[in-house]
Amino acid sequence: GENVEQHPSTLSVQEGDSAVIKCTYSDSASNYFPWYKQELGKGPQLIIDIRSNVGEKKDQRIAVTLNKTAKHFSLHITETQPEDSAVYFCAASNGGGTSYGKLTFGQGTILTVHP
Amino acid sequence: GAGVSQSPRYKVAKRGQDVALRCDPISGHVSLFWYQQALGQGPEFLTYFQNEAQLDKSGLPSDRFFAERPEGSVSTLKIQRTQQEDSAVYLCASSLGGLAGTQETQYFGPGTRLLVL
């Protein structure tokens, strides 16, 4: 089955700096890669996703890049703010088919943005 | 509109007790997933429903875990004879479609935190 590795496990930055989180996946059939933000006591919330036919996607301060050949994808947050502090998870899925779109998650990155 | 809701939010059980966790998906969502999230880890897939049909239960850790969605909306995850290793957050997620070959956003509920003593 799919295996997703996520690094770093913790990331501390100063407000205004950029933050980068990287993930690798093992199943070449995976074609959907969402990123979720999870705050304490809450469920994961989708912040951005990318599909395999796209190399990069941007939404305001957040961008995701995908390298299918190397089987890795990254989350980039620019101009970080204290409210960006949370746990971030990457995930991968072979959308539809017999996997029915179930997500395989990375281990998470605890991002702390210091004012 | 209303998102995915789960109840109870917290559950403390004595080892050996049975528990039932409820998920109310977003109205009209065909697909429903259950995930288990251990402390400090990412969520792990348990089972998947398309309407009332349980199409994938490959992630259920043992036959003590049972899930149902009898009318294709609300789902219940039941754990029989709970063990300490069952302590985790149980997350429910729903998505709009259920067509093979598609991948739609999964919206997660707040989870039920289960502690087995």
PDB file of C-alpha atoms in Angstrom:
ATOM      1  CA  GLY A   1       0.000   0.000   0.000  1.00  0.00           C
ATOM      2  CA  GLU A   2       0.853   3.678  -0.028  1.00  0.00           C
ATOM      3  CA  ASN A   3       3.393   5.094   2.415  1.00  0.00           C
ATOM      4  CA  VAL A   4       3.831   8.830   3.015  1.00  0.00           C
ATOM      5  CA  GLU A   5       6.845  10.301   4.795  1.00  0.00           C
ATOM      6  CA  GLN A   6       6.738  13.897   6.065  1.00  0.00           C
ATOM      7  CA  HIS A   7       9.564  16.189   7.229  1.00  0.00           C
ATOM      8  CA  PRO A   8      10.342  17.991   9.413  1.00  0.00           C
ATOM      9  CA  SER A   9       8.356  16.826  12.421  1.00  0.00           C
ATOM     10  CA  THR A  10       8.675  20.258  14.040  1.00  0.00           C
ATOM     11  CA  LEU A  11       9.327  23.653  12.478  1.00  0.00           C
ATOM     12  CA  SER A  12       9.815  26.938  14.284  1.00  0.00           C
ATOM     13  CA  VAL A  13       9.928  30.242  12.385  1.00  0.00           C
ATOM     14  CA  GLN A  14       9.701  33.943  13.063  1.00  0.00           C
ATOM     15  CA  GLU A  15       6.624  35.842  11.966  1.00  0.00           C
ATOM     16  CA  GLY A  16       7.045  36.954   8.365  1.00  0.00           C
ATOM     17  CA  ASP A  17       9.451  34.164   7.454  1.00  0.00           C
ATOM     18  CA  SER A  18       8.609  31.337   5.036  1.00  0.00           C
ATOM     19  CA  ALA A  19       7.943  27.737   6.056  1.00  0.00           C
ATOM     20  CA  VAL A  20       8.446  24.659   3.891  1.00  0.00           C
ATOM     21  CA  ILE A  21       7.203  21.143   4.641  1.00  0.00           C
ATOM     22  CA  LYS A  22       8.134  18.208   2.442  1.00  0.00           C
ATOM     23  CA  CYS A  23       6.519  14.851   1.798  1.00  0.00           C
ATOM     24  CA  THR A  24       7.430  11.773  -0.231  1.00  0.00           C
ATOM     25  CA  TYR A  25       5.106   8.990  -1.307  1.00  0.00           C
ATOM     26  CA  SER A  26       5.686   5.461  -2.505  1.00  0.00           C
ATOM     27  CA  ASP A  27       2.756   4.523  -4.775  1.00  0.00           C
ATOM     28  CA  SER A  28       3.236   5.819  -8.303  1.00  0.00           C
ATOM     29  CA  ALA A  29      -0.530   5.426  -8.864  1.00  0.00           C
ATOM     30  CA  SER A  30      -1.291   8.197  -6.358  1.00  0.00           C
ATOM     31  CA  ASN A  31      -2.742  11.215  -8.124  1.00  0.00           C
ATOM     32  CA  TYR A  32      -4.253  13.457  -5.446  1.00  0.00           C
ATOM     33  CA  PHE A  33      -2.270  15.255  -2.757  1.00  0.00           C
ATOM     34  CA  PRO A  34      -4.101  17.372  -0.165  1.00  0.00           C
ATOM     35  CA  TRP A  35      -2.666  19.311   2.734  1.00  0.00           C
ATOM     36  CA  TYR A  36      -4.582  19.648   5.983  1.00  0.00           C
ATOM     37  CA  LYS A  37      -4.168  21.981   8.951  1.00  0.00           C
ATOM     38  CA  GLN A  38      -5.198  20.665  12.352  1.00  0.00           C
ATOM     39  CA  GLU A  39      -5.598  22.893  15.377  1.00  0.00           C
ATOM     40  CA  LEU A  40      -5.766  21.567  18.905  1.00  0.00           C
ATOM     41  CA  GLY A  41      -9.013  19.750  19.598  1.00  0.00           C
ATOM     42  CA  LYS A  42     -10.271  20.117  16.032  1.00  0.00           C
ATOM     43  CA  GLY A  43     -10.487  17.946  12.969  1.00  0.00           C
ATOM     44  CA  PRO A  44      -8.170  18.401   9.975  1.00  0.00           C
ATOM     45  CA  GLN A  45      -9.123  21.255   7.657  1.00  0.00           C
ATOM     46  CA  LEU A  46      -8.140  21.245   3.985  1.00  0.00           C
ATOM     47  CA  ILE A  47      -5.936  24.210   3.084  1.00  0.00           C
ATOM     48  CA  ILE A  48      -4.828  23.304  -0.436  1.00  0.00           C
ATOM     49  CA  ASP A  49      -4.642  20.305  -2.725  1.00  0.00           C
ATOM     50  CA  ILE A  50      -2.970  19.375  -5.975  1.00  0.00           C
ATOM     51  CA  ARG A  51      -3.662  16.747  -8.602  1.00  0.00           C
ATOM     52  CA  SER A  52      -1.100  14.857 -10.623  1.00  0.00           C
ATOM     53  CA  ASN A  53      -1.725  16.748 -13.841  1.00  0.00           C
ATOM     54  CA  VAL A  54      -0.496  19.976 -12.223  1.00  0.00           C
ATOM     55  CA  GLY A  55       3.034  20.832 -11.044  1.00  0.00           C
ATOM     56  CA  GLU A  56       2.264  23.804  -8.843  1.00  0.00           C
ATOM     57  CA  LYS A  57      -0.733  25.484  -7.272  1.00  0.00           C
ATOM     58  CA  LYS A  58      -0.947  28.708  -5.301  1.00  0.00           C
ATOM     59  CA  ASP A  59      -3.587  30.259  -3.076  1.00  0.00           C
ATOM     60  CA  GLN A  60      -2.554  33.573  -1.553  1.00  0.00           C
ATOM     61  CA  ARG A  61       0.278  32.832   0.922  1.00  0.00           C
ATOM     62  CA  ILE A  62       0.119  29.073   0.406  1.00  0.00           C
ATOM     63  CA  ALA A  63       1.599  27.087  -2.477  1.00  0.00           C
ATOM     64  CA  VAL A  64       2.116  23.417  -3.186  1.00  0.00           C
ATOM     65  CA  THR A  65       4.542  21.856  -5.661  1.00  0.00           C
ATOM     66  CA  LEU A  66       4.505  18.304  -6.997  1.00  0.00           C
ATOM     67  CA  ASN A  67       7.310  16.316  -8.591  1.00  0.00           C
ATOM     68  CA  LYS A  68       5.785  13.075  -9.853  1.00  0.00           C
ATOM     69  CA  THR A  69       9.066  11.698 -11.130  1.00  0.00           C
ATOM     70  CA  ALA A  70      10.690  11.994  -7.726  1.00  0.00           C
ATOM     71  CA  LYS A  71       7.412  11.237  -5.918  1.00  0.00           C
ATOM     72  CA  HIS A  72       7.577  14.192  -3.629  1.00  0.00           C
ATOM     73  CA  PHE A  73       5.458  17.249  -2.920  1.00  0.00           C
ATOM     74  CA  SER A  74       5.939  20.293  -0.733  1.00  0.00           C
ATOM     75  CA  LEU A  75       3.916  22.943   1.066  1.00  0.00           C
ATOM     76  CA  HIS A  76       5.204  26.512   1.077  1.00  0.00           C
ATOM     77  CA  ILE A  77       3.784  29.161   3.399  1.00  0.00           C
ATOM     78  CA  THR A  78       5.052  32.698   2.895  1.00  0.00           C
ATOM     79  CA  GLU A  79       4.774  35.679   5.258  1.00  0.00           C
ATOM     80  CA  THR A  80       3.886  33.405   8.154  1.00  0.00           C
ATOM     81  CA  GLN A  81       1.612  34.703  10.894  1.00  0.00           C
ATOM     82  CA  PRO A  82       1.108  33.448  14.474  1.00  0.00           C
ATOM     83  CA  GLU A  83      -2.298  32.087  13.487  1.00  0.00           C
ATOM     84  CA  ASP A  84      -0.530  29.721  11.063  1.00  0.00           C
ATOM     85  CA  SER A  85       0.730  27.815  14.121  1.00  0.00           C
ATOM     86  CA  ALA A  86      -0.816  24.327  13.995  1.00  0.00           C
ATOM     87  CA  VAL A  87      -0.078  20.761  12.923  1.00  0.00           C
ATOM     88  CA  TYR A  88       0.100  20.273   9.169  1.00  0.00           C
ATOM     89  CA  PHE A  89      -0.482  16.941   7.457  1.00  0.00           C
ATOM     90  CA  CYS A  90       0.202  15.927   3.893  1.00  0.00           C
ATOM     91  CA  ALA A  91      -1.731  13.059   2.355  1.00  0.00           C
ATOM     92  CA  ALA A  92      -1.853  11.037  -0.829  1.00  0.00           C
ATOM     93  CA  SER A  93      -4.572   9.111  -2.585  1.00  0.00           C
ATOM     94  CA  ASN A  94      -5.177   7.071  -5.689  1.00  0.00           C
ATOM     95  CA  GLY A  95      -8.395   8.906  -6.350  1.00  0.00           C
ATOM     96  CA  GLY A  96     -11.327   6.605  -6.897  1.00  0.00           C
ATOM     97  CA  GLY A  97     -10.897   3.128  -8.235  1.00  0.00           C
ATOM     98  CA  THR A  98     -10.709   0.332  -5.699  1.00  0.00           C
ATOM     99  CA  SER A  99      -9.125   2.636  -3.116  1.00  0.00           C
ATOM    100  CA  TYR A 100     -12.274   4.808  -3.168  1.00  0.00           C
ATOM    101  CA  GLY A 101     -10.183   7.865  -2.481  1.00  0.00           C
ATOM    102  CA  LYS A 102      -9.009   6.916   0.990  1.00  0.00           C
ATOM    103  CA  LEU A 103      -6.206   9.151   2.207  1.00  0.00           C
ATOM    104  CA  THR A 104      -2.809   8.014   3.477  1.00  0.00           C
ATOM    105  CA  PHE A 105      -1.390  10.686   5.772  1.00  0.00           C
ATOM    106  CA  GLY A 106       2.119  11.714   6.732  1.00  0.00           C
ATOM    107  CA  GLN A 107       3.145  11.888  10.368  1.00  0.00           C
ATOM    108  CA  GLY A 108       2.530  15.617  10.686  1.00  0.00           C
ATOM    109  CA  THR A 109       4.600  18.764  11.189  1.00  0.00           C
ATOM    110  CA  ILE A 110       4.127  20.987  14.230  1.00  0.00           C
ATOM    111  CA  LEU A 111       4.579  24.545  12.943  1.00  0.00           C
ATOM    112  CA  THR A 112       5.194  27.295  15.484  1.00  0.00           C
ATOM    113  CA  VAL A 113       5.293  30.916  14.323  1.00  0.00           C
ATOM    114  CA  HIS A 114       6.840  33.245  16.885  1.00  0.00           C
ATOM    115  CA  PRO A 115       5.584  36.871  16.949  1.00  0.00           C
TER     116      PRO A 115
ATOM    117  CA  GLY B   1     -23.960  25.213   5.903  1.00  0.00           C
ATOM    118  CA  ALA B   2     -23.409  22.670   8.616  1.00  0.00           C
ATOM    119  CA  GLY B   3     -20.234  20.665   8.491  1.00  0.00           C
ATOM    120  CA  VAL B   4     -19.548  17.132   9.664  1.00  0.00           C
ATOM    121  CA  SER B   5     -20.538  16.595  13.268  1.00  0.00           C
ATOM    122  CA  GLN B   6     -19.513  13.842  15.637  1.00  0.00           C
ATOM    123  CA  SER B   7     -20.721  12.757  19.053  1.00  0.00           C
ATOM    124  CA  PRO B   8     -19.775  12.357  21.743  1.00  0.00           C
ATOM    125  CA  ARG B   9     -16.734  14.632  21.600  1.00  0.00           C
ATOM    126  CA  TYR B  10     -15.121  12.798  24.506  1.00  0.00           C
ATOM    127  CA  LYS B  11     -15.671   9.300  25.783  1.00  0.00           C
ATOM    128  CA  VAL B  12     -14.047   7.558  28.732  1.00  0.00           C
ATOM    129  CA  ALA B  13     -14.576   3.803  28.871  1.00  0.00           C
ATOM    130  CA  LYS B  14     -13.405   1.086  31.175  1.00  0.00           C
ATOM    131  CA  ARG B  15     -11.503  -1.723  29.533  1.00  0.00           C
ATOM    132  CA  GLY B  16     -13.973  -4.294  28.262  1.00  0.00           C
ATOM    133  CA  GLN B  17     -16.857  -1.879  27.737  1.00  0.00           C
ATOM    134  CA  ASP B  18     -18.561  -1.406  24.375  1.00  0.00           C
ATOM    135  CA  VAL B  19     -18.701   2.096  22.861  1.00  0.00           C
ATOM    136  CA  ALA B  20     -20.607   3.652  19.954  1.00  0.00           C
ATOM    137  CA  LEU B  21     -19.395   6.731  18.122  1.00  0.00           C
ATOM    138  CA  ARG B  22     -21.709   8.717  15.868  1.00  0.00           C
ATOM    139  CA  CYS B  23     -21.004  10.674  12.689  1.00  0.00           C
ATOM    140  CA  ASP B  24     -23.394  13.039  10.920  1.00  0.00           C
ATOM    141  CA  PRO B  25     -21.937  13.804   7.485  1.00  0.00           C
ATOM    142  CA  ILE B  26     -22.661  16.838   5.372  1.00  0.00           C
ATOM    143  CA  SER B  27     -26.134  16.490   3.912  1.00  0.00           C
ATOM    144  CA  GLY B  28     -26.098  14.893   0.476  1.00  0.00           C
ATOM    145  CA  HIS B  29     -22.581  13.528   0.736  1.00  0.00           C
ATOM    146  CA  VAL B  30     -22.367  10.051  -0.722  1.00  0.00           C
ATOM    147  CA  SER B  31     -18.968   9.037   0.637  1.00  0.00           C
ATOM    148  CA  LEU B  32     -18.132   8.602   4.311  1.00  0.00           C
ATOM    149  CA  PHE B  33     -14.783   7.635   5.794  1.00  0.00           C
ATOM    150  CA  TRP B  34     -13.661   6.739   9.324  1.00  0.00           C
ATOM    151  CA  TYR B  35     -10.076   7.345  10.411  1.00  0.00           C
ATOM    152  CA  GLN B  36      -8.223   6.642  13.657  1.00  0.00           C
ATOM    153  CA  GLN B  37      -5.670   9.166  14.896  1.00  0.00           C
ATOM    154  CA  ALA B  38      -3.271   8.077  17.638  1.00  0.00           C
ATOM    155  CA  LEU B  39      -1.624  10.773  19.750  1.00  0.00           C
ATOM    156  CA  GLY B  40       1.014  12.628  17.752  1.00  0.00           C
ATOM    157  CA  GLN B  41       0.307  10.709  14.540  1.00  0.00           C
ATOM    158  CA  GLY B  42      -1.502  11.268  11.297  1.00  0.00           C
ATOM    159  CA  PRO B  43      -4.989   9.823  10.771  1.00  0.00           C
ATOM    160  CA  GLU B  44      -5.158   6.229   9.556  1.00  0.00           C
ATOM    161  CA  PHE B  45      -7.942   4.867   7.393  1.00  0.00           C
ATOM    162  CA  LEU B  46     -10.429   2.481   8.984  1.00  0.00           C
ATOM    163  CA  THR B  47     -13.391   2.040   6.661  1.00  0.00           C
ATOM    164  CA  TYR B  48     -15.349   3.570   3.764  1.00  0.00           C
ATOM    165  CA  PHE B  49     -19.049   3.778   2.898  1.00  0.00           C
ATOM    166  CA  GLN B  50     -20.655   4.734  -0.378  1.00  0.00           C
ATOM    167  CA  ASN B  51     -24.217   5.526   0.650  1.00  0.00           C
ATOM    168  CA  GLU B  52     -25.216   2.558   2.835  1.00  0.00           C
ATOM    169  CA  ALA B  53     -22.724   0.116   1.308  1.00  0.00           C
ATOM    170  CA  GLN B  54     -19.505  -0.545   3.214  1.00  0.00           C
ATOM    171  CA  LEU B  55     -17.103  -0.977   0.310  1.00  0.00           C
ATOM    172  CA  ASP B  56     -13.804  -1.050   2.176  1.00  0.00           C
ATOM    173  CA  LYS B  57     -13.160  -2.160   5.735  1.00  0.00           C
ATOM    174  CA  SER B  58      -9.543  -3.082   5.253  1.00  0.00           C
ATOM    175  CA  GLY B  59      -8.327  -0.659   7.926  1.00  0.00           C
ATOM    176  CA  LEU B  60     -10.394  -1.986  10.809  1.00  0.00           C
ATOM    177  CA  PRO B  61      -7.800  -3.286  13.294  1.00  0.00           C
ATOM    178  CA  SER B  62      -9.799  -6.230  14.618  1.00  0.00           C
ATOM    179  CA  ASP B  63     -13.201  -7.876  14.580  1.00  0.00           C
ATOM    180  CA  ARG B  64     -14.041  -5.833  17.681  1.00  0.00           C
ATOM    181  CA  PHE B  65     -14.532  -2.848  15.362  1.00  0.00           C
ATOM    182  CA  PHE B  66     -17.790  -2.586  13.465  1.00  0.00           C
ATOM    183  CA  ALA B  67     -19.255   0.265  11.425  1.00  0.00           C
ATOM    184  CA  GLU B  68     -22.622   0.827   9.813  1.00  0.00           C
ATOM    185  CA  ARG B  69     -24.507   3.431   7.811  1.00  0.00           C
ATOM    186  CA  PRO B  70     -27.939   1.827   7.390  1.00  0.00           C
ATOM    187  CA  GLU B  71     -29.756   4.685   5.648  1.00  0.00           C
ATOM    188  CA  GLY B  72     -26.841   6.179   3.803  1.00  0.00           C
ATOM    189  CA  SER B  73     -26.508   9.217   6.041  1.00  0.00           C
ATOM    190  CA  VAL B  74     -25.585   8.904   9.737  1.00  0.00           C
ATOM    191  CA  SER B  75     -22.854   6.385  10.525  1.00  0.00           C
ATOM    192  CA  THR B  76     -21.925   4.640  13.742  1.00  0.00           C
ATOM    193  CA  LEU B  77     -18.568   3.133  14.631  1.00  0.00           C
ATOM    194  CA  LYS B  78     -18.855   0.541  17.353  1.00  0.00           C
ATOM    195  CA  ILE B  79     -15.977  -0.891  19.344  1.00  0.00           C
ATOM    196  CA  GLN B  80     -16.666  -3.963  21.413  1.00  0.00           C
ATOM    197  CA  ARG B  81     -14.706  -5.006  24.495  1.00  0.00           C
ATOM    198  CA  THR B  82     -12.511  -1.907  24.368  1.00  0.00           C
ATOM    199  CA  GLN B  83      -8.794  -2.245  25.036  1.00  0.00           C
ATOM    200  CA  GLN B  84      -6.304   0.415  26.118  1.00  0.00           C
ATOM    201  CA  GLU B  85      -4.744   0.405  22.659  1.00  0.00           C
ATOM    202  CA  ASP B  86      -8.077   1.619  21.269  1.00  0.00           C
ATOM    203  CA  SER B  87      -7.475   5.008  22.921  1.00  0.00           C
ATOM    204  CA  ALA B  88      -7.293   7.521  20.088  1.00  0.00           C
ATOM    205  CA  VAL B  89      -9.244  10.223  18.283  1.00  0.00           C
ATOM    206  CA  TYR B  90     -11.764   8.788  15.835  1.00  0.00           C
ATOM    207  CA  LEU B  91     -12.371  11.067  12.871  1.00  0.00           C
ATOM    208  CA  CYS B  92     -15.196  10.948  10.387  1.00  0.00           C
ATOM    209  CA  ALA B  93     -14.966  12.563   6.959  1.00  0.00           C
ATOM    210  CA  SER B  94     -17.457  12.913   4.135  1.00  0.00           C
ATOM    211  CA  SER B  95     -17.194  13.860   0.489  1.00  0.00           C
ATOM    212  CA  LEU B  96     -19.749  14.669  -2.165  1.00  0.00           C
ATOM    213  CA  GLY B  97     -19.338  11.944  -4.760  1.00  0.00           C
ATOM    214  CA  GLY B  98     -18.718   8.261  -4.899  1.00  0.00           C
ATOM    215  CA  LEU B  99     -17.931   7.678  -8.529  1.00  0.00           C
ATOM    216  CA  ALA B 100     -15.031   5.395  -9.312  1.00  0.00           C
ATOM    217  CA  GLY B 101     -12.041   7.271 -10.608  1.00  0.00           C
ATOM    218  CA  THR B 102     -12.941  10.531  -8.915  1.00  0.00           C
ATOM    219  CA  GLN B 103     -11.351  12.233  -5.942  1.00  0.00           C
ATOM    220  CA  GLU B 104     -13.217  14.911  -4.086  1.00  0.00           C
ATOM    221  CA  THR B 105     -12.399  16.923  -0.999  1.00  0.00           C
ATOM    222  CA  GLN B 106     -12.909  15.119   2.262  1.00  0.00           C
ATOM    223  CA  TYR B 107     -14.384  17.279   5.015  1.00  0.00           C
ATOM    224  CA  PHE B 108     -13.533  16.158   8.513  1.00  0.00           C
ATOM    225  CA  GLY B 109     -15.535  16.347  11.710  1.00  0.00           C
ATOM    226  CA  PRO B 110     -14.004  17.408  15.040  1.00  0.00           C
ATOM    227  CA  GLY B 111     -13.463  13.812  16.121  1.00  0.00           C
ATOM    228  CA  THR B 112     -14.330  11.767  19.172  1.00  0.00           C
ATOM    229  CA  ARG B 113     -11.507  11.428  21.688  1.00  0.00           C
ATOM    230  CA  LEU B 114     -11.739   7.946  23.238  1.00  0.00           C
ATOM    231  CA  LEU B 115      -9.835   7.104  26.394  1.00  0.00           C
ATOM    232  CA  VAL B 116      -9.912   3.515  27.601  1.00  0.00           C
ATOM    233  CA  LEU B 117      -8.847   3.018  31.202  1.00  0.00           C
TER     234      LEU B 117
END
